[in-house]
Every structure is written in C-alpha cells, then in structure tokens.
Amino acid sequence: MDVKLESSWKSRLMPEFEKPYFQKLIAFVKEEYATHTVYPPGNKIFYAFEACPFDAVKVVLIGQDPYHGAGQAHGLAFSVNDGVTKPPSLINIFKEIKDDLGKPIPQSGNLSRWAQQGVLLLNATLTVRANTAGSHQKKGWEEFTDAAIKALSDEKEGVVFMLWGAYAQKKGAIIDSTKHHILKAAHPSPFAADKGFFGCKHFSKANAYLQEQGKQEIDW
C-alpha cells in the first residue's frame, strides 16, 4: 500500500510499511472506515507529520487517542478544528499557558499554528471509532508512532519532549534523555490536571531550552 506521508517522514518510516504488523493495521483501519464512523477523516490520519516535517521538529507533544466526537479530531493531538468547542484537556492547556506566559486564551482550539512552528502533535494511536475511546489501540499504531519517536530521538538533538500523564511517559521511555530535554507532568485532563499539570510551566521551560539551543521560541 502506498501510504501518503510527508516526504521527510516517509523516507524514515518506509521500513515500517512492509512489516507484517503494519499490513495488518492498514487492513483493520480500511475495514473500520468502510463499516463505521471513524475519526479523523481519512485524509487527516497522518496530518501531524504533514504539518510538521521531520527537519522542522523542535518540540514533541504526545497524546493518546484522537478525539472521538463528531468534527473534533483533525490529525493533531489535543487540537480541534476551528469553530469546534474546546475539550476540557485543551482548555486546561490554555489555562496553563495563560498562567505561565500571560497569554490570553485563544478563541480557536486549532493548534495547527503550533505545528507550523515545529511542534509535533502526535497521538500514539492515529485513528478511533466514533464515540468509542481506545477502540483502535493495540492494533499496531503504537508500534508505528514509536518508530517515529525513535527516529527523532536517534537522528536529532535538543528536541523538547512534553510527556503528560503516565501513558505518554511510558511511551517516552525510548527517548535518549542525554540528547533531548524531557519535561514530565500530570495529564491536563480534568481528572489529573490538579495533580501536577497546573503549575508545571512547561511552555516557558520549553522556550528557555530552545533559546539556549539558539532556536526560535514557540509562540504558544
């Protein structure tokens, strides 16, 4: 199968396409899209890679599943389309940015502007069945997104990895902490944000590190 993936990522992830797990995964995903409502739209499955090419990546934010409500997911972790009500986790992210950097909470929850500045907004699982959280977990996506994270860890230096919650932190175990800056905190969901996400100041810390590296800060 010819996977439509941004060229700098495709050259690195091509070996995955031929592996048995990926062939099974694609067959599963095709069947799901044919028989159920699945998010994000098919042309947005790999949008995180398209929006933030490999060479541009400065910060990685790891999510778990796409949003499973109508019109929400568009291929970027934590992000929603313009005009869509902001989910609770995203509201909490914006609250922390406001407290950390003094920036007002934006009208739109679309984080494409972050991706365009070098923030890879990567969900561990790239698809989900409507209204069924976790429905596409353990089908192969995690192995594919691990390969992407490992490529970043191995080939680049000085990337900021924001790992929110136990799931992201476990997935981040493959990152070389001697070469990269790893920031850990609780998940921004309403169930966990008070346990260490609020007050983590990850956004100012990420920018301070990027500045030290001589890189352009992110306009959060």
Short mmCIF file of C-alpha atoms in Angstrom, two decimals:
data_model
loop_
_atom_site.label_atom_id
_atom_site.label_comp_id
_atom_site.label_asym_id
_atom_site.label_seq_id
_atom_site.Cartn_x
_atom_site.Cartn_y
_atom_site.Cartn_z
CA MET A 1 0.00 0.00 0.00
CA ASP A 2 1.24 3.48 -0.84
CA VAL A 3 0.90 5.45 2.40
CA LYS A 4 0.64 9.18 1.69
CA LEU A 5 3.13 10.59 4.15
CA GLU A 6 5.17 13.80 4.09
CA SER A 7 8.44 13.01 2.29
CA SER A 8 10.95 13.62 5.12
CA TRP A 9 8.93 11.30 7.37
CA LYS A 10 8.24 8.77 4.64
CA SER A 11 11.94 8.25 3.98
CA ARG A 12 12.44 7.37 7.66
CA LEU A 13 9.27 5.35 8.26
CA MET A 14 9.25 3.46 4.95
CA PRO A 15 10.65 0.27 6.56
CA GLU A 16 7.55 0.11 8.78
CA PHE A 17 5.21 -0.07 5.78
CA GLU A 18 6.46 -3.50 4.80
CA LYS A 19 6.29 -5.05 8.25
CA PRO A 20 3.51 -7.60 8.96
CA TYR A 21 2.09 -5.52 11.84
CA PHE A 22 1.61 -2.51 9.53
CA GLN A 23 -0.03 -4.56 6.80
CA LYS A 24 -2.49 -5.91 9.41
CA LEU A 25 -3.04 -2.43 10.80
CA ILE A 26 -3.87 -0.92 7.40
CA ALA A 27 -6.29 -3.76 6.64
CA PHE A 28 -8.01 -3.17 10.00
CA VAL A 29 -8.19 0.61 9.50
CA LYS A 30 -9.59 0.28 5.96
CA GLU A 31 -12.28 -2.08 7.20
CA GLU A 32 -13.17 0.27 10.08
CA TYR A 33 -13.53 3.28 7.77
CA ALA A 34 -15.67 1.19 5.40
CA THR A 35 -18.05 -0.09 8.09
CA HIS A 36 -18.10 2.52 10.90
CA THR A 37 -17.71 6.23 11.51
CA VAL A 38 -14.03 6.74 12.27
CA TYR A 39 -12.04 9.86 13.17
CA PRO A 40 -10.13 11.79 11.97
CA PRO A 41 -11.19 11.97 8.29
CA GLY A 42 -9.10 9.58 6.21
CA ASN A 43 -7.08 12.37 4.60
CA LYS A 44 -6.05 13.66 8.05
CA ILE A 45 -4.75 10.40 9.59
CA PHE A 46 -1.12 11.44 9.02
CA TYR A 47 -1.68 15.19 9.31
CA ALA A 48 0.69 15.55 12.31
CA PHE A 49 3.57 14.52 10.04
CA GLU A 50 2.40 16.67 7.14
CA ALA A 51 2.02 19.76 9.36
CA CYS A 52 5.44 19.32 10.98
CA PRO A 53 8.15 17.78 8.74
CA PHE A 54 10.98 15.85 10.40
CA ASP A 55 13.63 18.53 10.00
CA ALA A 56 11.34 21.19 11.48
CA VAL A 57 10.58 19.34 14.75
CA LYS A 58 11.65 21.27 17.85
CA VAL A 59 9.03 20.11 20.37
CA VAL A 60 7.07 16.85 20.60
CA LEU A 61 3.77 16.59 22.44
CA ILE A 62 2.50 13.04 22.78
CA GLY A 63 -1.22 12.35 23.05
CA GLN A 64 -3.05 9.05 23.32
CA ASP A 65 -6.14 8.81 21.08
CA PRO A 66 -7.78 11.21 18.64
CA TYR A 67 -10.93 12.86 19.98
CA HIS A 68 -13.89 10.59 19.24
CA GLY A 69 -16.68 13.20 18.99
CA ALA A 70 -18.10 14.47 15.69
CA GLY A 71 -15.97 17.11 13.97
CA GLN A 72 -13.29 17.26 16.67
CA ALA A 73 -10.25 15.27 15.51
CA HIS A 74 -8.22 16.56 12.57
CA GLY A 75 -4.96 14.67 12.99
CA LEU A 76 -3.16 16.76 15.63
CA ALA A 77 -3.02 15.65 19.28
CA PHE A 78 -5.10 17.85 21.64
CA SER A 79 -6.22 20.07 18.73
CA VAL A 80 -9.71 20.62 17.32
CA ASN A 81 -10.93 22.28 14.15
CA ASP A 82 -11.84 25.96 14.10
CA GLY A 83 -15.35 26.52 15.43
CA VAL A 84 -15.41 23.31 17.48
CA THR A 85 -15.95 23.62 21.25
CA LYS A 86 -12.64 23.23 23.07
CA PRO A 87 -12.44 19.91 25.00
CA PRO A 88 -11.61 20.07 28.74
CA SER A 89 -7.96 18.97 28.35
CA LEU A 90 -7.33 21.67 25.77
CA ILE A 91 -8.98 24.31 27.96
CA ASN A 92 -6.62 23.29 30.76
CA ILE A 93 -3.62 23.53 28.41
CA PHE A 94 -4.62 27.07 27.51
CA LYS A 95 -5.16 27.92 31.20
CA GLU A 96 -1.62 26.77 31.99
CA ILE A 97 -0.22 28.83 29.10
CA LYS A 98 -2.09 31.86 30.43
CA ASP A 99 -0.69 31.32 33.95
CA ASP A 100 2.80 30.50 32.67
CA LEU A 101 3.23 33.11 29.93
CA GLY A 102 0.39 35.57 30.48
CA LYS A 103 -1.11 34.87 27.06
CA PRO A 104 -4.90 35.18 26.68
CA ILE A 105 -6.89 32.01 25.96
CA PRO A 106 -7.45 31.88 22.18
CA GLN A 107 -10.87 31.67 20.55
CA SER A 108 -9.91 28.63 18.48
CA GLY A 109 -8.65 25.26 19.67
CA ASN A 110 -6.88 24.63 16.37
CA LEU A 111 -3.19 24.04 17.14
CA SER A 112 -2.02 23.99 13.52
CA ARG A 113 -0.13 27.23 14.26
CA TRP A 114 1.99 25.30 16.78
CA ALA A 115 2.71 22.57 14.24
CA GLN A 116 3.83 25.20 11.72
CA GLN A 117 6.42 26.39 14.27
CA GLY A 118 7.91 22.93 14.84
CA VAL A 119 5.63 21.30 17.42
CA LEU A 120 4.85 17.68 16.51
CA LEU A 121 1.40 16.96 17.98
CA LEU A 122 1.49 13.18 17.82
CA ASN A 123 -1.16 10.82 19.11
CA ALA A 124 0.08 7.31 19.91
CA THR A 125 -2.98 5.92 18.10
CA LEU A 126 -3.87 7.76 14.90
CA THR A 127 -7.50 6.66 14.45
CA VAL A 128 -10.54 5.94 16.63
CA ARG A 129 -14.10 4.72 16.14
CA ALA A 130 -16.76 7.36 16.81
CA ASN A 131 -17.77 7.67 20.47
CA THR A 132 -15.55 4.73 21.47
CA ALA A 133 -12.35 5.86 23.18
CA GLY A 134 -9.44 3.46 22.82
CA SER A 135 -11.16 1.42 20.12
CA HIS A 136 -8.12 1.40 17.83
CA GLN A 137 -5.49 0.87 20.49
CA LYS A 138 -3.21 -2.19 20.34
CA LYS A 139 -3.82 -2.68 16.61
CA GLY A 140 -0.34 -1.53 15.53
CA TRP A 141 -0.47 2.25 15.63
CA GLU A 142 1.61 2.37 18.80
CA GLU A 143 4.45 0.49 17.10
CA PHE A 144 4.33 2.90 14.16
CA THR A 145 4.37 6.03 16.31
CA ASP A 146 7.17 4.52 18.45
CA ALA A 147 9.22 4.26 15.24
CA ALA A 148 8.61 7.97 14.60
CA ILE A 149 9.65 8.93 18.14
CA LYS A 150 12.74 6.71 17.94
CA ALA A 151 13.77 8.32 14.63
CA LEU A 152 13.56 11.75 16.26
CA SER A 153 15.49 10.58 19.32
CA ASP A 154 18.22 8.90 17.27
CA GLU A 155 18.70 11.43 14.48
CA LYS A 156 18.09 14.78 16.13
CA GLU A 157 19.47 16.59 19.16
CA GLY A 158 17.95 19.11 21.53
CA VAL A 159 14.29 18.30 20.98
CA VAL A 160 11.88 19.11 23.81
CA PHE A 161 9.56 16.21 24.63
CA MET A 162 6.49 17.09 26.71
CA LEU A 163 5.21 13.91 28.35
CA TRP A 164 1.90 14.47 30.12
CA GLY A 165 0.49 11.59 32.14
CA ALA A 166 1.64 8.03 32.73
CA TYR A 167 0.78 6.85 29.22
CA ALA A 168 2.94 9.45 27.45
CA GLN A 169 5.75 8.96 29.97
CA LYS A 170 5.79 5.23 29.35
CA LYS A 171 5.84 5.81 25.60
CA GLY A 172 8.70 8.25 26.09
CA ALA A 173 10.97 5.55 27.54
CA ILE A 174 12.61 5.17 24.10
CA ILE A 175 13.81 8.80 24.08
CA ASP A 176 17.52 9.38 24.72
CA SER A 177 17.46 11.78 27.68
CA THR A 178 21.17 12.59 27.25
CA LYS A 179 20.43 14.27 23.89
CA HIS A 180 16.99 15.73 24.46
CA HIS A 181 15.06 17.77 27.03
CA ILE A 182 12.26 15.75 28.63
CA LEU A 183 9.52 17.54 30.55
CA LYS A 184 7.10 15.41 32.57
CA ALA A 185 3.85 16.38 34.25
CA ALA A 186 0.38 15.05 35.02
CA HIS A 187 -2.12 14.87 32.17
CA PRO A 188 -4.14 18.05 31.51
CA SER A 189 -7.47 16.21 31.74
CA PRO A 190 -9.87 17.44 34.46
CA PHE A 191 -9.18 14.21 36.39
CA ALA A 192 -5.44 14.85 36.69
CA ALA A 193 -4.61 18.49 35.96
CA ASP A 194 -4.59 19.47 39.65
CA LYS A 195 -2.07 16.71 40.39
CA GLY A 196 0.87 18.39 38.70
CA PHE A 197 -0.13 19.74 35.31
CA PHE A 198 -1.22 23.14 36.57
CA GLY A 199 1.93 25.00 37.55
CA CYS A 200 4.28 22.77 35.51
CA LYS A 201 5.38 25.79 33.41
CA HIS A 202 6.33 23.52 30.53
CA PHE A 203 5.75 26.24 27.95
CA SER A 204 8.22 28.73 29.41
CA LYS A 205 10.66 25.90 30.18
CA ALA A 206 10.48 24.66 26.58
CA ASN A 207 11.13 28.16 25.25
CA ALA A 208 14.02 28.74 27.64
CA TYR A 209 15.64 25.50 26.46
CA LEU A 210 15.08 26.34 22.78
CA GLN A 211 16.64 29.74 23.37
CA GLU A 212 19.69 28.08 24.96
CA GLN A 213 19.97 25.95 21.82
CA GLY A 214 19.87 29.04 19.62
CA LYS A 215 16.47 28.06 18.24
CA GLN A 216 13.41 30.23 17.71
CA GLU A 217 10.96 30.06 20.63
CA ILE A 218 7.43 28.79 20.11
CA ASP A 219 4.66 31.40 20.11
CA TRP A 220 2.27 29.40 22.27
#
